[in-house]
PDB file of C-alpha atoms in Angstrom:
ATOM      1  CA  MET U1164    -135.665  22.447 -37.677  1.00 88.00           C
ATOM      2  CA  MET U1165    -136.577  19.307 -36.358  1.00 96.00           C
ATOM      3  CA  ASP U1166    -138.062  16.359 -38.831  1.00 97.00           C
ATOM      4  CA  ILE U1167    -139.325  13.264 -37.230  1.00 97.00           C
ATOM      5  CA  HIS U1168    -136.456  11.453 -38.250  1.00 97.00           C
ATOM      6  CA  ALA U1169    -134.397  13.917 -36.107  1.00 96.00           C
ATOM      7  CA  ILE U1170    -136.956  13.803 -33.530  1.00 97.00           C
ATOM      8  CA  LEU U1171    -136.607   9.312 -33.885  1.00 95.00           C
ATOM      9  CA  LYS U1172    -133.053   9.910 -32.823  1.00 92.00           C
ATOM     10  CA  GLN U1173    -133.634  11.966 -29.319  1.00 92.00           C
ATOM     11  CA  LEU U1174    -136.365  10.485 -28.207  1.00 92.00           C
ATOM     12  CA  PRO U1175    -137.050   6.579 -27.246  1.00 89.00           C
ATOM     13  CA  HIS U1176    -140.594   6.694 -27.817  1.00 92.00           C
ATOM     14  CA  ARG U1177    -142.145   5.019 -30.649  1.00 93.00           C
ATOM     15  CA  TYR U1178    -145.564   4.936 -31.954  1.00 92.00           C
ATOM     16  CA  PRO U1179    -148.071   4.741 -30.123  1.00 93.00           C
ATOM     17  CA  PHE U1180    -146.776   7.385 -27.872  1.00 95.00           C
ATOM     18  CA  LEU U1181    -144.407   9.538 -29.997  1.00 97.00           C
ATOM     19  CA  LEU U1182    -146.139  12.688 -29.061  1.00 98.00           C
ATOM     20  CA  VAL U1183    -144.264  15.203 -30.814  1.00 98.00           C
ATOM     21  CA  ASP U1184    -144.141  15.348 -34.604  1.00 98.00           C
ATOM     22  CA  LYS U1185    -141.590  18.148 -35.725  1.00 98.00           C
ATOM     23  CA  VAL U1186    -140.016  21.211 -34.510  1.00 98.00           C
ATOM     24  CA  VAL U1187    -140.134  24.154 -35.409  1.00 98.00           C
ATOM     25  CA  GLU U1188    -138.679  26.366 -33.352  1.00 98.00           C
ATOM     26  CA  LEU U1189    -135.623  26.036 -31.053  1.00 98.00           C
ATOM     27  CA  GLU U1190    -133.793  28.602 -28.956  1.00 98.00           C
ATOM     28  CA  ARG U1191    -130.493  26.206 -27.256  1.00 95.00           C
ATOM     29  CA  ASN U1192    -130.819  26.654 -23.370  1.00 95.00           C
ATOM     30  CA  GLN U1193    -134.156  28.259 -23.894  1.00 98.00           C
ATOM     31  CA  ARG U1194    -137.251  27.200 -25.670  1.00 98.00           C
ATOM     32  CA  ILE U1195    -138.591  25.389 -28.029  1.00 98.00           C
ATOM     33  CA  ARG U1196    -141.522  25.172 -29.708  1.00 98.00           C
ATOM     34  CA  ALA U1197    -143.024  21.704 -31.135  1.00 98.00           C
ATOM     35  CA  ILE U1198    -145.571  20.248 -33.144  1.00 98.00           C
ATOM     36  CA  LYS U1199    -148.300  17.568 -32.303  1.00 98.00           C
ATOM     37  CA  ASN U1200    -150.741  16.918 -35.140  1.00 98.00           C
ATOM     38  CA  VAL U1201    -153.669  14.923 -33.420  1.00 98.00           C
ATOM     39  CA  THR U1202    -155.660  13.255 -36.385  1.00 97.00           C
ATOM     40  CA  PHE U1203    -158.654  10.661 -35.993  1.00 95.00           C
ATOM     41  CA  ASN U1204    -156.580   7.724 -36.090  1.00 94.00           C
ATOM     42  CA  GLU U1205    -154.650   7.881 -32.637  1.00 94.00           C
ATOM     43  CA  PRO U1206    -156.185   4.726 -31.126  1.00 94.00           C
ATOM     44  CA  TYR U1207    -156.999   6.628 -27.807  1.00 94.00           C
ATOM     45  CA  PHE U1208    -159.961   7.427 -29.159  1.00 94.00           C
ATOM     46  CA  MET U1209    -161.321   4.478 -29.735  1.00 91.00           C
ATOM     47  CA  GLY U1210    -162.273   4.748 -25.811  1.00 93.00           C
ATOM     48  CA  HIS U1211    -161.873   8.281 -25.413  1.00 93.00           C
ATOM     49  CA  PHE U1212    -165.086   9.192 -26.161  1.00 92.00           C
ATOM     50  CA  PRO U1213    -166.856   7.000 -28.557  1.00 87.00           C
ATOM     51  CA  GLY U1214    -168.605   9.946 -30.312  1.00 91.00           C
ATOM     52  CA  ARG U1215    -167.377  13.013 -29.287  1.00 95.00           C
ATOM     53  CA  PRO U1216    -163.322  12.345 -29.046  1.00 97.00           C
ATOM     54  CA  VAL U1217    -161.075  14.299 -27.236  1.00 97.00           C
ATOM     55  CA  MET U1218    -156.981  13.736 -26.937  1.00 98.00           C
ATOM     56  CA  PRO U1219    -156.360  12.782 -22.995  1.00 98.00           C
ATOM     57  CA  GLY U1220    -155.401  15.476 -20.941  1.00 98.00           C
ATOM     58  CA  VAL U1221    -152.161  13.300 -19.687  1.00 97.00           C
ATOM     59  CA  LEU U1222    -151.165  13.064 -23.605  1.00 98.00           C
ATOM     60  CA  ILE U1223    -151.441  15.935 -24.271  1.00 98.00           C
ATOM     61  CA  LEU U1224    -149.175  16.582 -20.826  1.00 98.00           C
ATOM     62  CA  GLU U1225    -146.768  13.823 -22.048  1.00 97.00           C
ATOM     63  CA  ALA U1226    -147.037  15.404 -25.305  1.00 98.00           C
ATOM     64  CA  LEU U1227    -144.569  18.730 -23.211  1.00 98.00           C
ATOM     65  CA  ALA U1228    -142.991  16.116 -21.715  1.00 97.00           C
ATOM     66  CA  GLN U1229    -141.457  14.734 -24.900  1.00 96.00           C
ATOM     67  CA  ALA U1230    -141.252  18.492 -25.898  1.00 98.00           C
ATOM     68  CA  ALA U1231    -138.765  19.111 -22.973  1.00 97.00           C
ATOM     69  CA  GLY U1232    -137.056  16.672 -23.293  1.00 94.00           C
ATOM     70  CA  LEU U1233    -135.774  17.245 -26.853  1.00 96.00           C
ATOM     71  CA  LEU U1234    -135.066  20.932 -25.566  1.00 96.00           C
ATOM     72  CA  ALA U1235    -132.502  19.091 -22.803  1.00 94.00           C
ATOM     73  CA  PHE U1236    -131.240  16.784 -24.505  1.00 91.00           C
ATOM     74  CA  ASP U1237    -130.214  19.777 -26.955  1.00 94.00           C
ATOM     75  CA  ALA U1238    -128.763  21.609 -24.392  1.00 93.00           C
ATOM     76  CA  MET U1239    -126.786  18.825 -22.643  1.00 89.00           C
ATOM     77  CA  GLY U1240    -125.490  18.693 -26.330  1.00 86.00           C
ATOM     78  CA  GLN U1241    -126.411  15.323 -25.894  1.00 81.00           C
ATOM     79  CA  VAL U1242    -128.297  12.343 -27.232  1.00 78.00           C
ATOM     80  CA  PRO U1243    -129.961   9.572 -25.009  1.00 77.00           C
ATOM     81  CA  ASP U1244    -127.778   6.467 -25.729  1.00 80.00           C
ATOM     82  CA  GLU U1245    -129.585   2.248 -24.158  1.00 79.00           C
ATOM     83  CA  ASN U1246    -127.734   3.827 -20.749  1.00 85.00           C
ATOM     84  CA  ASN U1247    -129.696   6.638 -20.374  1.00 82.00           C
ATOM     85  CA  ILE U1248    -133.300   7.960 -20.671  1.00 84.00           C
ATOM     86  CA  TYR U1249    -134.909  11.077 -19.551  1.00 85.00           C
ATOM     87  CA  TYR U1250    -137.875  10.243 -16.861  1.00 90.00           C
ATOM     88  CA  PHE U1251    -140.551  12.630 -16.122  1.00 92.00           C
ATOM     89  CA  VAL U1252    -140.868  13.562 -12.508  1.00 95.00           C
ATOM     90  CA  GLY U1253    -143.005  15.833 -11.457  1.00 96.00           C
ATOM     91  CA  ILE U1254    -145.985  18.531 -12.583  1.00 98.00           C
ATOM     92  CA  ASP U1255    -147.242  20.943 -10.953  1.00 98.00           C
ATOM     93  CA  GLY U1256    -150.100  23.861 -11.731  1.00 98.00           C
ATOM     94  CA  ALA U1257    -151.473  21.612 -14.521  1.00 98.00           C
ATOM     95  CA  ARG U1258    -154.658  23.631 -16.091  1.00 98.00           C
ATOM     96  CA  PHE U1259    -157.094  22.891 -18.916  1.00 98.00           C
ATOM     97  CA  LYS U1260    -158.254  25.248 -20.919  1.00 98.00           C
ATOM     98  CA  ARG U1261    -159.784  23.778 -24.001  1.00 98.00           C
ATOM     99  CA  PRO U1262    -160.240  20.251 -24.987  1.00 98.00           C
ATOM    100  CA  VAL U1263    -158.314  18.371 -28.084  1.00 98.00           C
ATOM    101  CA  GLU U1264    -159.434  16.851 -30.755  1.00 98.00           C
ATOM    102  CA  PRO U1265    -158.980  15.454 -33.854  1.00 98.00           C
ATOM    103  CA  GLY U1266    -157.926  17.809 -37.180  1.00 98.00           C
ATOM    104  CA  ASP U1267    -155.780  19.376 -34.238  1.00 98.00           C
ATOM    105  CA  GLN U1268    -152.600  20.874 -34.547  1.00 98.00           C
ATOM    106  CA  LEU U1269    -151.601  20.749 -31.286  1.00 98.00           C
ATOM    107  CA  ILE U1270    -148.468  23.850 -30.840  1.00 99.00           C
ATOM    108  CA  LEU U1271    -146.048  22.896 -27.500  1.00 99.00           C
ATOM    109  CA  ASP U1272    -144.125  25.952 -25.823  1.00 99.00           C
ATOM    110  CA  ILE U1273    -141.725  24.626 -23.768  1.00 98.00           C
ATOM    111  CA  THR U1274    -138.938  27.501 -22.514  1.00 98.00           C
ATOM    112  CA  ILE U1275    -136.893  26.353 -19.116  1.00 98.00           C
ATOM    113  CA  ASP U1276    -137.270  27.690 -16.055  1.00 98.00           C
ATOM    114  CA  ARG U1277    -134.212  26.113 -14.475  1.00 97.00           C
ATOM    115  CA  VAL U1278    -132.085  23.390 -13.059  1.00 96.00           C
ATOM    116  CA  ARG U1279    -130.479  22.455 -10.061  1.00 96.00           C
ATOM    117  CA  GLY U1280    -129.559  19.342  -8.685  1.00 94.00           C
ATOM    118  CA  GLY U1281    -129.810  17.161 -12.220  1.00 92.00           C
ATOM    119  CA  ILE U1282    -133.630  18.752 -12.274  1.00 96.00           C
ATOM    120  CA  TRP U1283    -134.914  20.377 -14.995  1.00 97.00           C
ATOM    121  CA  LYS U1284    -137.802  22.959 -13.974  1.00 98.00           C
ATOM    122  CA  PHE U1285    -140.071  23.798 -17.593  1.00 98.00           C
ATOM    123  CA  ASN U1286    -143.061  25.889 -18.249  1.00 98.00           C
ATOM    124  CA  GLY U1287    -145.288  24.129 -20.375  1.00 98.00           C
ATOM    125  CA  VAL U1288    -148.602  25.871 -22.546  1.00 99.00           C
ATOM    126  CA  GLY U1289    -150.258  23.728 -25.252  1.00 98.00           C
ATOM    127  CA  ARG U1290    -152.157  25.739 -27.908  1.00 98.00           C
ATOM    128  CA  VAL U1291    -154.097  25.368 -30.397  1.00 98.00           C
ATOM    129  CA  GLY U1292    -154.499  28.300 -33.091  1.00 98.00           C
ATOM    130  CA  ASP U1293    -154.303  31.260 -30.545  1.00 97.00           C
ATOM    131  CA  GLU U1294    -156.390  29.011 -27.893  1.00 98.00           C
ATOM    132  CA  VAL U1295    -154.363  27.879 -25.093  1.00 98.00           C
ATOM    133  CA  ALA U1296    -155.409  23.785 -24.106  1.00 98.00           C
ATOM    134  CA  CYS U1297    -152.997  23.362 -21.729  1.00 98.00           C
ATOM    135  CA  GLU U1298    -150.310  24.559 -19.335  1.00 98.00           C
ATOM    136  CA  ALA U1299    -148.053  23.048 -16.379  1.00 98.00           C
ATOM    137  CA  GLN U1300    -144.883  23.326 -15.259  1.00 98.00           C
ATOM    138  CA  LEU U1301    -143.292  20.256 -15.440  1.00 98.00           C
ATOM    139  CA  MET U1302    -139.937  18.354 -13.695  1.00 98.00           C
ATOM    140  CA  CYS U1303    -137.996  15.573 -15.764  1.00 95.00           C
ATOM    141  CA  THR U1304    -134.908  14.368 -15.077  1.00 93.00           C
ATOM    142  CA  MET U1305    -131.457  12.083 -16.961  1.00 86.00           C
ATOM    143  CA  ARG U1306    -130.840   9.069 -15.052  1.00 87.00           C
ATOM    144  CA  GLN U1307    -128.572   5.737 -16.024  1.00 85.00           C
ATOM    145  CA  VAL U1308    -130.055   2.718 -16.687  1.00 86.00           C
ATOM    146  CA  GLY U1309    -127.158   0.352 -17.797  1.00 72.00           C
TER     147      GLY U1309
END
């Protein structure tokens, strides 16, 4: 569906803040399934937490938001450029059910809930295997910056 090279063309994020490694499923205007391979090399593990590394919940949410951005760009048939940026503008109902640790593969499932007034609302679930790690409703919008 989308390898890292295609993702780099769609998202402005770069290491260490690019949190989507590949897209494995994409249904235009409906849903996306993406993968974040969580490795011990991630810079946040040095301080969160020494001796028991856990991926910060806000970064799991950011990974979900990045996957949502990929889905929205595909739905709009647009590629981001220097004049437009896709902002994460809200979150509701975030719940963390399981820690995400080095060696885990975080599966990012996003579905479009609705689009109104330029605000996209998504339902997101992050899983490790069959276990839910995080779920939330995310809101994003495109803004001109140039």
